[in-house]
Tab-separated table of C-alpha atoms and ligand atoms in Angstrom:
chain	number	residue	atom	x	y	z
A	30	MET	CA	-16.733	-39.903	-27.221
A	31	ASN	CA	-20.055	-41.179	-25.783
A	32	PRO	CA	-22.189	-40.652	-22.731
A	33	TYR	CA	-20.911	-43.700	-20.909
A	34	LEU	CA	-17.211	-42.955	-21.011
A	35	ASP	CA	-15.886	-39.892	-19.161
A	36	ASP	CA	-12.397	-38.503	-19.327
A	37	THR	CA	-11.111	-40.810	-16.664
A	38	LEU	CA	-12.275	-43.843	-18.547
A	39	MET	CA	-11.027	-42.510	-21.774
A	40	ALA	CA	-7.558	-42.007	-20.216
A	41	LEU	CA	-7.644	-45.499	-18.799
A	42	ALA	CA	-8.531	-46.839	-22.313
A	43	GLY	CA	-5.652	-44.912	-23.812
A	44	GLN	CA	-3.229	-46.367	-21.250
A	45	ALA	CA	-4.558	-49.886	-22.013
A	46	ARG	CA	-4.255	-49.240	-25.748
A	47	ARG	CA	-0.625	-48.129	-25.508
A	48	PHE	CA	0.143	-51.308	-23.572
A	49	ALA	CA	-1.659	-53.613	-25.869
A	50	THR	CA	-0.141	-52.003	-28.912
A	51	GLU	CA	3.349	-52.226	-27.653
A	52	GLN	CA	3.238	-55.462	-25.831
A	53	VAL	CA	0.194	-57.645	-26.739
A	54	ALA	CA	-0.189	-57.132	-30.455
A	55	PRO	CA	3.371	-58.172	-31.584
A	56	GLY	CA	2.691	-61.747	-30.329
A	57	PHE	CA	-0.701	-62.092	-31.648
A	58	LEU	CA	0.019	-64.459	-34.453
A	59	GLU	CA	2.802	-66.287	-32.589
A	60	ARG	CA	0.484	-67.242	-29.673
A	61	ASP	CA	-1.940	-68.820	-32.072
A	62	ARG	CA	0.865	-71.192	-33.127
A	63	THR	CA	2.469	-71.937	-29.742
A	64	ARG	CA	-1.039	-72.091	-27.944
A	65	VAL	CA	0.546	-70.768	-24.765
A	66	LEU	CA	-0.696	-67.805	-22.779
A	67	ASP	CA	2.229	-65.574	-21.935
A	68	ARG	CA	2.425	-65.557	-18.190
A	69	GLY	CA	4.922	-62.556	-18.329
A	70	LEU	CA	2.376	-60.539	-20.123
A	71	MET	CA	-0.291	-61.642	-17.639
A	72	LYS	CA	1.863	-60.451	-14.751
A	73	ALA	CA	2.491	-57.080	-16.573
A	74	MET	CA	-1.226	-56.569	-17.029
A	75	GLY	CA	-1.759	-57.385	-13.292
A	76	GLY	CA	1.015	-54.889	-12.368
A	77	LEU	CA	-0.750	-52.129	-14.194
A	78	GLY	CA	-4.090	-52.886	-12.641
A	79	PHE	CA	-5.630	-54.133	-15.867
A	80	ILE	CA	-7.021	-57.366	-14.433
A	81	ALA	CA	-10.446	-57.182	-12.671
A	82	PRO	CA	-10.021	-53.451	-11.748
A	83	GLU	CA	-13.641	-53.412	-10.641
A	84	LEU	CA	-13.009	-55.537	-7.543
A	85	PRO	CA	-12.707	-53.749	-4.194
A	86	GLU	CA	-9.247	-52.613	-3.212
A	87	ALA	CA	-9.427	-54.748	-0.192
A	88	VAL	CA	-9.281	-57.851	-2.418
A	89	GLY	CA	-6.594	-56.598	-4.815
A	90	GLY	CA	-8.857	-54.595	-7.340
A	91	LEU	CA	-8.913	-50.858	-7.872
A	92	GLY	CA	-12.412	-50.325	-6.760
A	93	LEU	CA	-13.370	-48.954	-10.241
A	94	GLY	CA	-16.602	-49.627	-12.064
A	95	CYS	CA	-17.471	-52.313	-14.474
A	96	LEU	CA	-17.178	-49.885	-17.370
A	97	ALA	CA	-13.471	-49.607	-16.386
A	98	ALA	CA	-13.094	-53.381	-16.861
A	99	GLY	CA	-14.960	-53.027	-20.121
A	100	VAL	CA	-12.616	-50.336	-21.687
A	101	ILE	CA	-9.566	-52.265	-20.705
A	102	HIS	CA	-10.999	-55.438	-21.983
A	103	GLU	CA	-11.738	-53.841	-25.301
A	104	GLU	CA	-8.129	-52.684	-25.748
A	105	ILE	CA	-6.500	-56.052	-24.868
A	106	ALA	CA	-8.996	-57.852	-27.200
A	107	ARG	CA	-8.290	-55.426	-30.041
A	108	ALA	CA	-4.724	-56.730	-29.980
A	109	ASP	CA	-5.380	-60.368	-29.160
A	110	LEU	CA	-8.765	-61.899	-28.266
A	111	SER	CA	-7.198	-64.853	-26.696
A	112	LEU	CA	-5.196	-62.840	-24.216
A	113	SER	CA	-8.267	-60.804	-23.331
A	114	TYR	CA	-9.682	-64.064	-21.852
A	115	LEU	CA	-7.511	-63.325	-18.851
A	116	ASN	CA	-9.710	-60.071	-18.279
A	117	LEU	CA	-12.866	-62.023	-18.964
A	118	LEU	CA	-12.235	-64.985	-16.597
A	119	ALA	CA	-10.754	-62.751	-13.907
A	120	SER	CA	-13.802	-60.414	-13.931
A	121	LEU	CA	-16.356	-63.362	-13.908
A	122	ASN	CA	-14.492	-65.427	-11.403
A	123	GLY	CA	-13.212	-62.560	-9.262
A	124	GLN	CA	-16.872	-61.484	-8.783
A	125	ILE	CA	-17.897	-65.013	-7.842
A	126	LEU	CA	-15.080	-65.512	-5.361
A	127	SER	CA	-15.356	-62.084	-3.748
A	128	GLU	CA	-19.159	-62.290	-3.441
A	129	HIS	CA	-19.615	-66.006	-2.493
A	130	GLY	CA	-16.265	-67.338	-1.061
A	131	ARG	CA	-15.024	-67.563	2.394
A	132	PRO	CA	-12.622	-64.619	2.767
A	133	GLU	CA	-9.879	-66.667	4.302
A	134	VAL	CA	-10.035	-69.131	1.392
A	135	VAL	CA	-10.472	-66.790	-1.491
A	136	ALA	CA	-8.352	-63.744	-0.412
A	137	PRO	CA	-4.981	-65.445	-1.560
A	138	TRP	CA	-6.599	-66.400	-4.844
A	139	LEU	CA	-8.002	-62.923	-5.510
A	140	ALA	CA	-4.591	-61.381	-4.731
A	141	ARG	CA	-2.916	-63.679	-7.244
A	142	LEU	CA	-5.750	-63.232	-9.738
A	143	THR	CA	-5.601	-59.449	-9.836
A	144	ALA	CA	-1.708	-59.500	-9.717
A	145	GLY	CA	-1.779	-61.608	-12.958
A	146	GLU	CA	-0.256	-64.493	-11.114
A	147	ALA	CA	-3.125	-66.990	-11.245
A	148	LEU	CA	-5.628	-67.919	-13.910
A	149	ILE	CA	-9.030	-69.280	-12.862
A	150	ALA	CA	-11.335	-71.222	-15.241
A	151	ILE	CA	-15.017	-71.824	-14.902
A	152	ALA	CA	-16.438	-75.278	-15.434
A	153	LEU	CA	-20.253	-75.723	-16.148
A	154	THR	CA	-20.498	-77.728	-19.423
A	155	GLU	CA	-20.469	-81.497	-19.315
A	156	PRO	CA	-20.258	-84.030	-22.182
A	157	ARG	CA	-24.047	-84.522	-22.136
A	158	GLY	CA	-24.650	-80.836	-22.796
A	159	GLY	CA	-24.165	-77.259	-22.074
A	160	SER	CA	-27.310	-75.379	-22.999
A	161	ASP	CA	-29.350	-77.104	-20.420
A	162	ALA	CA	-26.754	-76.126	-17.792
A	163	ALA	CA	-28.958	-76.600	-14.713
A	164	ASN	CA	-29.291	-80.296	-15.611
A	165	LEU	CA	-25.590	-80.928	-14.902
A	166	ARG	CA	-24.414	-84.191	-13.340
A	167	LEU	CA	-20.936	-84.025	-12.027
A	168	ARG	CA	-21.217	-85.817	-8.732
A	169	VAL	CA	-20.177	-83.888	-5.544
A	170	GLU	CA	-20.675	-85.787	-2.218
A	171	ARG	CA	-20.137	-84.306	1.191
A	172	ILE	CA	-17.949	-86.849	3.101
A	173	GLY	CA	-16.855	-85.593	6.621
A	174	ASP	CA	-15.087	-82.277	6.175
A	175	HIS	CA	-14.591	-82.503	2.465
A	176	TYR	CA	-16.517	-82.613	-0.782
A	177	VAL	CA	-15.491	-85.458	-3.100
A	178	ILE	CA	-15.945	-84.902	-6.853
A	179	ASN	CA	-16.360	-87.487	-9.600
A	180	GLY	CA	-17.181	-87.060	-13.246
A	181	GLU	CA	-16.192	-84.953	-16.181
A	182	LYS	CA	-16.397	-81.375	-17.330
A	183	THR	CA	-15.750	-80.498	-21.018
A	184	SER	CA	-15.091	-77.577	-23.432
A	185	ILE	CA	-13.606	-75.520	-20.531
A	186	SER	CA	-11.618	-72.501	-21.669
A	187	ALA	CA	-7.998	-72.581	-20.293
A	188	ALA	CA	-8.604	-76.099	-18.848
A	189	ASP	CA	-5.040	-77.089	-19.054
A	190	GLN	CA	-3.426	-73.751	-18.222
A	191	ALA	CA	-5.664	-72.745	-15.293
A	192	ASP	CA	-4.405	-72.749	-11.584
A	193	ALA	CA	-7.887	-73.170	-10.212
A	194	VAL	CA	-11.363	-73.823	-11.415
A	195	VAL	CA	-14.849	-72.736	-10.252
A	196	VAL	CA	-16.652	-76.077	-10.694
A	197	PHE	CA	-20.419	-76.571	-10.632
A	198	GLY	CA	-21.560	-80.112	-9.367
A	199	ARG	CA	-24.619	-81.867	-8.322
A	200	THR	CA	-25.185	-82.229	-4.517
A	201	GLY	CA	-28.977	-82.560	-4.733
A	202	ALA	CA	-31.247	-84.903	-6.585
A	203	VAL	CA	-31.243	-84.717	-10.392
A	204	GLU	CA	-34.885	-83.782	-10.230
A	205	SER	CA	-34.022	-80.652	-8.177
A	206	GLY	CA	-32.471	-79.042	-11.324
A	207	ALA	CA	-30.784	-75.781	-10.609
A	208	HIS	CA	-31.636	-76.043	-6.961
A	209	GLY	CA	-29.365	-79.050	-6.355
A	210	VAL	CA	-26.121	-77.567	-7.743
A	211	THR	CA	-23.089	-76.448	-5.599
A	212	ALA	CA	-20.198	-74.306	-6.747
A	213	LEU	CA	-16.653	-75.134	-5.534
A	214	LEU	CA	-13.258	-73.586	-5.880
A	215	VAL	CA	-10.888	-76.439	-6.988
A	216	PRO	CA	-7.184	-75.825	-7.270
A	217	THR	CA	-5.866	-77.717	-10.322
A	218	ASN	CA	-3.055	-79.359	-8.442
A	219	VAL	CA	-5.309	-81.516	-6.358
A	220	PRO	CA	-4.866	-85.322	-6.599
A	221	GLY	CA	-7.341	-87.064	-8.911
A	222	LEU	CA	-7.878	-84.099	-11.351
A	223	THR	CA	-6.544	-84.544	-14.896
A	224	ARG	CA	-6.926	-82.429	-17.930
A	225	ASN	CA	-6.560	-82.338	-21.666
A	226	ARG	CA	-6.433	-79.835	-24.490
A	227	PHE	CA	-8.679	-79.708	-27.616
A	228	ASP	CA	-7.400	-78.701	-31.106
A	229	CYS	CA	-9.592	-75.532	-31.369
A	230	HIS	CA	-10.540	-73.644	-34.541
A	231	GLY	CA	-9.707	-70.293	-32.900
A	232	GLN	CA	-8.911	-68.710	-29.392
A	233	ARG	CA	-5.883	-71.155	-29.492
A	234	ALA	CA	-3.728	-69.479	-27.062
A	235	ILE	CA	-6.298	-69.789	-24.252
A	236	GLY	CA	-7.468	-73.101	-25.543
A	237	ARG	CA	-10.215	-75.423	-24.321
A	238	GLY	CA	-10.267	-78.898	-22.861
A	239	SER	CA	-11.805	-81.435	-20.430
A	240	LEU	CA	-11.381	-81.954	-16.711
A	241	PHE	CA	-11.641	-85.406	-15.318
A	242	PHE	CA	-12.411	-85.723	-11.638
A	243	GLU	CA	-11.641	-89.100	-9.900
A	244	ASN	CA	-12.322	-88.807	-6.125
A	245	VAL	CA	-10.978	-85.239	-6.107
A	246	ARG	CA	-11.278	-83.908	-2.528
A	247	VAL	CA	-11.762	-80.306	-1.587
A	248	PRO	CA	-12.298	-78.983	2.011
A	249	LEU	CA	-15.865	-77.782	2.779
A	250	ASP	CA	-14.653	-74.215	3.156
A	251	HIS	CA	-13.957	-74.084	-0.719
A	252	ARG	CA	-17.654	-73.979	-1.392
A	253	LEU	CA	-18.781	-70.776	-3.102
A	254	GLY	CA	-22.307	-69.753	-2.039
A	255	ASP	CA	-24.592	-72.101	-0.220
A	256	GLU	CA	-24.867	-75.796	-0.767
A	257	ASN	CA	-27.476	-76.620	-3.503
A	258	LYS	CA	-27.621	-72.792	-4.281
A	259	GLY	CA	-24.415	-72.546	-6.398
A	260	PHE	CA	-26.343	-72.278	-9.698
A	261	VAL	CA	-28.960	-69.799	-8.667
A	262	GLN	CA	-26.588	-67.487	-6.744
A	263	VAL	CA	-23.449	-67.712	-8.973
A	264	MET	CA	-25.204	-67.591	-12.362
A	265	GLN	CA	-25.928	-63.801	-11.697
A	266	GLY	CA	-22.305	-63.307	-12.539
A	267	PHE	CA	-22.801	-64.304	-16.167
A	268	ASP	CA	-24.715	-61.081	-16.977
A	269	PHE	CA	-21.375	-59.329	-16.337
A	270	SER	CA	-19.327	-61.661	-18.673
A	271	ARG	CA	-21.977	-61.471	-21.440
A	272	ALA	CA	-21.539	-57.707	-21.660
A	273	LEU	CA	-17.815	-58.104	-21.514
A	274	ILE	CA	-17.829	-60.649	-24.288
A	275	GLY	CA	-19.844	-58.241	-26.430
A	276	LEU	CA	-17.205	-55.588	-26.077
A	277	GLN	CA	-14.448	-58.187	-26.602
A	278	VAL	CA	-15.595	-59.368	-30.012
A	279	LEU	CA	-16.614	-55.963	-31.173
A	280	ALA	CA	-13.197	-54.599	-30.492
A	281	VAL	CA	-11.805	-57.202	-32.757
A	282	ALA	CA	-14.434	-56.193	-35.485
A	283	ARG	CA	-13.596	-52.557	-34.923
A	284	VAL	CA	-9.909	-53.027	-35.532
A	285	ALA	CA	-10.699	-55.196	-38.678
A	286	LEU	CA	-12.967	-52.393	-40.014
A	287	GLU	CA	-10.287	-49.749	-39.343
A	288	GLU	CA	-7.632	-51.765	-41.276
A	289	THR	CA	-10.171	-52.499	-44.080
A	290	TRP	CA	-11.114	-48.833	-44.499
A	291	GLY	CA	-7.471	-48.068	-44.841
A	292	TYR	CA	-6.888	-50.862	-47.367
A	293	VAL	CA	-9.823	-50.041	-49.616
A	294	ALA	CA	-8.989	-46.404	-49.708
A	295	GLN	CA	-5.439	-47.068	-51.102
A	296	ARG	CA	-5.938	-50.192	-53.239
A	297	GLU	CA	-7.060	-49.523	-56.716
A	298	ALA	CA	-9.144	-51.404	-59.367
A	299	PHE	CA	-10.371	-50.074	-62.656
A	300	GLY	CA	-8.345	-46.890	-62.000
A	301	LYS	CA	-10.000	-45.963	-58.715
A	302	PRO	CA	-9.638	-46.707	-55.117
A	303	LEU	CA	-11.795	-49.710	-54.095
A	304	SER	CA	-13.678	-47.454	-51.766
A	305	ALA	CA	-15.013	-45.534	-54.741
A	306	PHE	CA	-17.222	-48.541	-55.596
A	307	GLN	CA	-20.396	-48.632	-53.406
A	308	GLY	CA	-20.349	-52.445	-53.519
A	309	VAL	CA	-17.288	-52.011	-51.414
A	310	SER	CA	-17.884	-49.047	-49.236
A	311	HIS	CA	-21.618	-49.664	-48.441
A	312	PRO	CA	-21.227	-53.135	-46.797
A	313	LEU	CA	-18.418	-51.730	-44.698
A	314	ALA	CA	-20.542	-48.717	-43.698
A	315	ASP	CA	-23.404	-51.102	-42.800
A	316	PHE	CA	-21.084	-53.115	-40.455
A	317	ASP	CA	-19.498	-49.918	-39.059
A	318	THR	CA	-22.887	-48.643	-38.052
A	319	GLN	CA	-24.021	-51.869	-36.411
A	320	VAL	CA	-20.680	-52.324	-34.507
A	321	GLU	CA	-21.018	-48.848	-33.170
A	322	ALA	CA	-24.668	-49.486	-32.024
A	323	ALA	CA	-23.815	-52.900	-30.483
A	324	ARG	CA	-20.870	-51.485	-28.633
A	325	LEU	CA	-23.230	-48.772	-27.098
A	326	LEU	CA	-25.621	-51.658	-25.967
A	327	CYS	CA	-22.743	-53.319	-24.215
A	328	LEU	CA	-21.664	-50.213	-22.502
A	329	GLN	CA	-25.296	-49.664	-21.458
A	330	ALA	CA	-25.507	-53.107	-19.919
A	331	LEU	CA	-22.224	-52.382	-17.763
A	332	TRP	CA	-23.582	-48.822	-16.948
A	333	LEU	CA	-26.729	-50.481	-15.574
A	334	LYS	CA	-24.639	-53.081	-13.609
A	335	ASP	CA	-22.537	-50.218	-12.116
A	336	ARG	CA	-25.766	-48.792	-10.806
A	337	GLY	CA	-27.141	-52.012	-9.524
A	338	ALA	CA	-30.041	-51.963	-12.048
A	339	PRO	CA	-31.432	-55.142	-13.743
A	340	HIS	CA	-29.539	-55.881	-16.903
A	341	SER	CA	-29.984	-59.521	-17.716
A	342	ALA	CA	-32.019	-58.935	-20.909
A	343	GLU	CA	-29.397	-56.241	-22.075
A	344	ALA	CA	-26.508	-58.684	-21.298
A	345	ALA	CA	-28.220	-61.558	-23.320
A	346	MET	CA	-28.762	-59.172	-26.230
A	347	CYS	CA	-25.011	-58.267	-26.144
A	348	LYS	CA	-24.134	-61.934	-26.099
A	349	TRP	CA	-26.055	-63.136	-29.032
A	350	TRP	CA	-25.788	-60.017	-31.219
A	351	ALA	CA	-22.241	-58.914	-30.836
A	352	PRO	CA	-20.480	-62.300	-31.723
A	353	LYS	CA	-22.598	-62.835	-34.703
A	354	LEU	CA	-22.109	-59.238	-35.816
A	355	ALA	CA	-18.431	-59.405	-35.273
A	356	TYR	CA	-18.047	-62.531	-37.192
A	357	ASP	CA	-20.071	-61.170	-40.207
A	358	ALA	CA	-18.196	-57.868	-40.124
A	359	ILE	CA	-14.711	-59.507	-40.023
A	360	HIS	CA	-15.921	-61.966	-42.800
A	361	GLN	CA	-16.811	-58.833	-44.932
A	362	CYS	CA	-13.306	-57.255	-44.099
A	363	LEU	CA	-11.542	-60.551	-45.033
A	364	LEU	CA	-13.303	-60.605	-48.462
A	365	MET	CA	-12.383	-56.894	-49.025
A	366	HIS	CA	-8.685	-57.822	-48.820
A	367	GLY	CA	-9.153	-60.253	-51.788
A	368	HIS	CA	-6.890	-63.222	-52.003
A	369	GLY	CA	-4.582	-61.739	-49.412
A	370	GLY	CA	-7.283	-62.033	-46.812
A	371	TYR	CA	-7.507	-65.758	-47.217
A	372	ASP	CA	-3.762	-66.162	-46.294
A	373	ARG	CA	-2.963	-67.155	-42.676
A	374	GLY	CA	-2.659	-63.832	-40.904
A	375	PRO	CA	-4.484	-61.367	-38.681
A	376	MET	CA	-7.820	-61.237	-40.510
A	377	GLU	CA	-8.478	-65.071	-40.759
A	378	GLN	CA	-7.300	-65.492	-37.226
A	379	ARG	CA	-9.732	-62.771	-36.018
A	380	LEU	CA	-12.539	-64.642	-37.763
A	381	ARG	CA	-11.535	-67.927	-36.141
A	382	ASP	CA	-11.257	-66.222	-32.734
A	383	VAL	CA	-14.593	-64.436	-32.668
A	384	LEU	CA	-16.544	-67.517	-33.874
A	385	GLY	CA	-16.104	-69.318	-30.593
A	386	PHE	CA	-18.281	-66.760	-28.761
A	387	GLN	CA	-21.297	-67.763	-30.843
A	388	ILE	CA	-21.206	-70.954	-28.776
A	389	GLY	CA	-19.154	-70.287	-25.650
A	390	ASP	CA	-21.011	-68.809	-22.586
A	391	GLY	CA	-24.324	-69.804	-24.184
A	392	THR	CA	-25.553	-69.874	-27.674
A	393	ALA	CA	-27.878	-67.285	-29.433
A	394	GLN	CA	-30.893	-69.518	-29.009
A	395	ILE	CA	-30.418	-69.611	-25.128
A	396	MET	CA	-29.767	-65.886	-25.042
A	397	LYS	CA	-32.957	-65.124	-27.004
A	398	THR	CA	-34.900	-67.368	-24.637
A	399	ILE	CA	-33.508	-65.255	-21.712
A	400	ILE	CA	-34.663	-62.106	-23.441
A	401	ALA	CA	-38.139	-63.668	-24.275
A	402	ARG	CA	-38.606	-64.581	-20.616
A	403	SER	CA	-37.791	-61.156	-19.412
A	404	ARG	CA	-40.296	-59.660	-21.817
A	405	ALA	CA	-43.117	-62.266	-21.790
A	406	GLY	CA	-42.490	-63.790	-18.332
A	407	ARG	CA	-40.881	-67.083	-17.435
A	408	GLY	CA	-44.309	-68.944	-17.349
A	409	ALA	CA	-45.021	-67.886	-20.927
A	410	VAL	CA	-41.607	-69.056	-22.185
A	411	PRO	CA	-40.993	-72.560	-20.662
A	412	ALA	CA	-37.656	-74.294	-21.444
B	14	FAD	C1	-14.976	-71.203	-27.436
B	14	FAD	C2	-15.716	-71.870	-26.358
B	14	FAD	C3	-15.319	-71.592	-25.040
B	14	FAD	C4	-16.187	-72.289	-23.991
B	14	FAD	N1	-15.776	-72.040	-22.747
B	14	FAD	C5	-16.420	-72.657	-21.754
B	14	FAD	C6	-16.005	-72.536	-20.409
B	14	FAD	O1	-15.045	-71.853	-20.064
B	14	FAD	N2	-16.759	-73.177	-19.422
B	14	FAD	C7	-17.871	-74.010	-19.704
B	14	FAD	O2	-18.439	-74.442	-18.817
B	14	FAD	N3	-18.182	-74.177	-20.961
B	14	FAD	C8	-17.502	-73.563	-22.017
B	14	FAD	N4	-17.909	-73.758	-23.379
B	14	FAD	C9	-19.026	-74.592	-23.691
B	14	FAD	C10	-20.244	-73.826	-24.101
B	14	FAD	O3	-20.818	-73.066	-23.005
B	14	FAD	C11	-21.318	-74.785	-24.509
B	14	FAD	O4	-20.745	-75.328	-25.712
B	14	FAD	C12	-22.646	-74.187	-24.871
B	14	FAD	O5	-23.320	-73.687	-23.715
B	14	FAD	C13	-23.559	-75.008	-25.660
B	14	FAD	O6	-23.589	-76.362	-25.236
B	14	FAD	P1	-23.400	-77.602	-26.033
B	14	FAD	O7	-22.139	-77.375	-26.841
B	14	FAD	O8	-23.401	-78.776	-25.310
B	14	FAD	O9	-24.559	-77.605	-27.075
B	14	FAD	P2	-25.917	-78.247	-26.859
B	14	FAD	O10	-26.540	-77.796	-25.556
B	14	FAD	O11	-25.947	-79.758	-27.123
B	14	FAD	O12	-26.848	-77.490	-28.085
B	14	FAD	C14	-26.557	-77.781	-29.396
B	14	FAD	C15	-27.328	-76.769	-30.244
B	14	FAD	O13	-28.787	-76.907	-29.925
B	14	FAD	C16	-29.259	-75.670	-29.564
B	14	FAD	N5	-30.219	-75.805	-28.487
B	14	FAD	C17	-30.116	-76.446	-27.373
B	14	FAD	N6	-31.212	-76.240	-26.624
B	14	FAD	C18	-31.988	-75.415	-27.231
B	14	FAD	C19	-33.341	-74.816	-27.071
B	14	FAD	N7	-33.953	-75.026	-25.866
B	14	FAD	N8	-33.806	-74.028	-27.979
B	14	FAD	C20	-33.209	-73.878	-29.129
B	14	FAD	N9	-31.997	-74.275	-29.442
B	14	FAD	C21	-31.492	-75.037	-28.476
B	14	FAD	C22	-28.007	-74.885	-29.069
B	14	FAD	O14	-28.156	-73.459	-29.207
B	14	FAD	C23	-26.997	-75.377	-30.009
B	14	FAD	O15	-26.966	-74.633	-31.223
B	14	FAD	C24	-17.181	-73.168	-24.368
B	14	FAD	C25	-17.480	-73.399	-25.648
B	14	FAD	C26	-16.766	-72.675	-26.672
B	14	FAD	C27	-17.093	-73.027	-28.199
């Protein structure tokens, strides 16, 4: 129980946990090997209303709050962080499409997204760098009634499995920075778009890869937001995904802690349960405390979002703290399992899976800069 989650949200979380335990958890290790997202599971999740439930009913959602998205996201992530990328990408891109797209273009995509029939990726990062995102260079030219795209995006989650991508490209001068960027919805079956797949350390079922654009044409009505305003308008959505990422990785840490408490209570050394030794139980108690606190911060960020209140600093706090904390907590859990923790299996996979979020969606340094700017003012914290 906590002040953010009422009985309705707790019931929703319970429903999501039953689904995740019965249908998602059994394939957790297998999907890491096959590196394929299960489209059947995706459809089942859509059928149950588990994908982007915060979107309005008119576009396929359930009109629930962002906290509802958060509790479902936690339960899927508990069972398989890679699969919960479906929730993360759908909530982030669903918000972008519904708020910034032309209804006649985005409506069919939103319907497929929430039904679990389409996966949409988001492409900001380029080979020259990701932290300085506003400095991106992918060329987008307006020619007649189309935009023509040339260049490369890299390190894009679900690059080779996505059905469409929200792509950020440069329509203005390089010197215009964030003010010369336009966002476009690009179906992945368009001529001239090719993709590859990296051999990732973790998050292997969702995967990452590059997108190569060679004279890719999309109609003007596929623009999201205004021309040259894509970055400024659309980046607001990242506050949402940062809070969701926090819940996602902390859910993985929580299940690791639960299993480890169980393990140290029953395994014995020197004639006692491992948990009798404070060298074992106190580090776990430390992490348990911090995971609980960090989760409340993530719920607070979503609660603020549901009320339309500013939450950029809180979201950035979630995004730097939770992935580091989750990694450290799972590392501790793995060590508490002794040699068994080092074998291929759930604990080492969880460690690999959560590590990616210390980089993806912005590193700790960039998040701390966002927090510093919100506290000291942008002028006092130049890039
Ligand atoms: C698992 C994963 C999933 C990802 N998914 C996506 C995706 O779906 N879409 C997408 O567009 N991108 C994605 N990325 C890319 C990710 O957003 C970038 O890797 C990230 O923003 C950092 O960019 P970079 O790797 O180019 O590092 P760089 O920008 O080259 O930075 C390298 C290091 O320098 C530090 N640094 C840079 N500038 C500063 C500064 N001003 N002050 C202090 N330190 C600084 C960084 O924190 C980092 O540690 C993903 C990455 C990972 C690992």
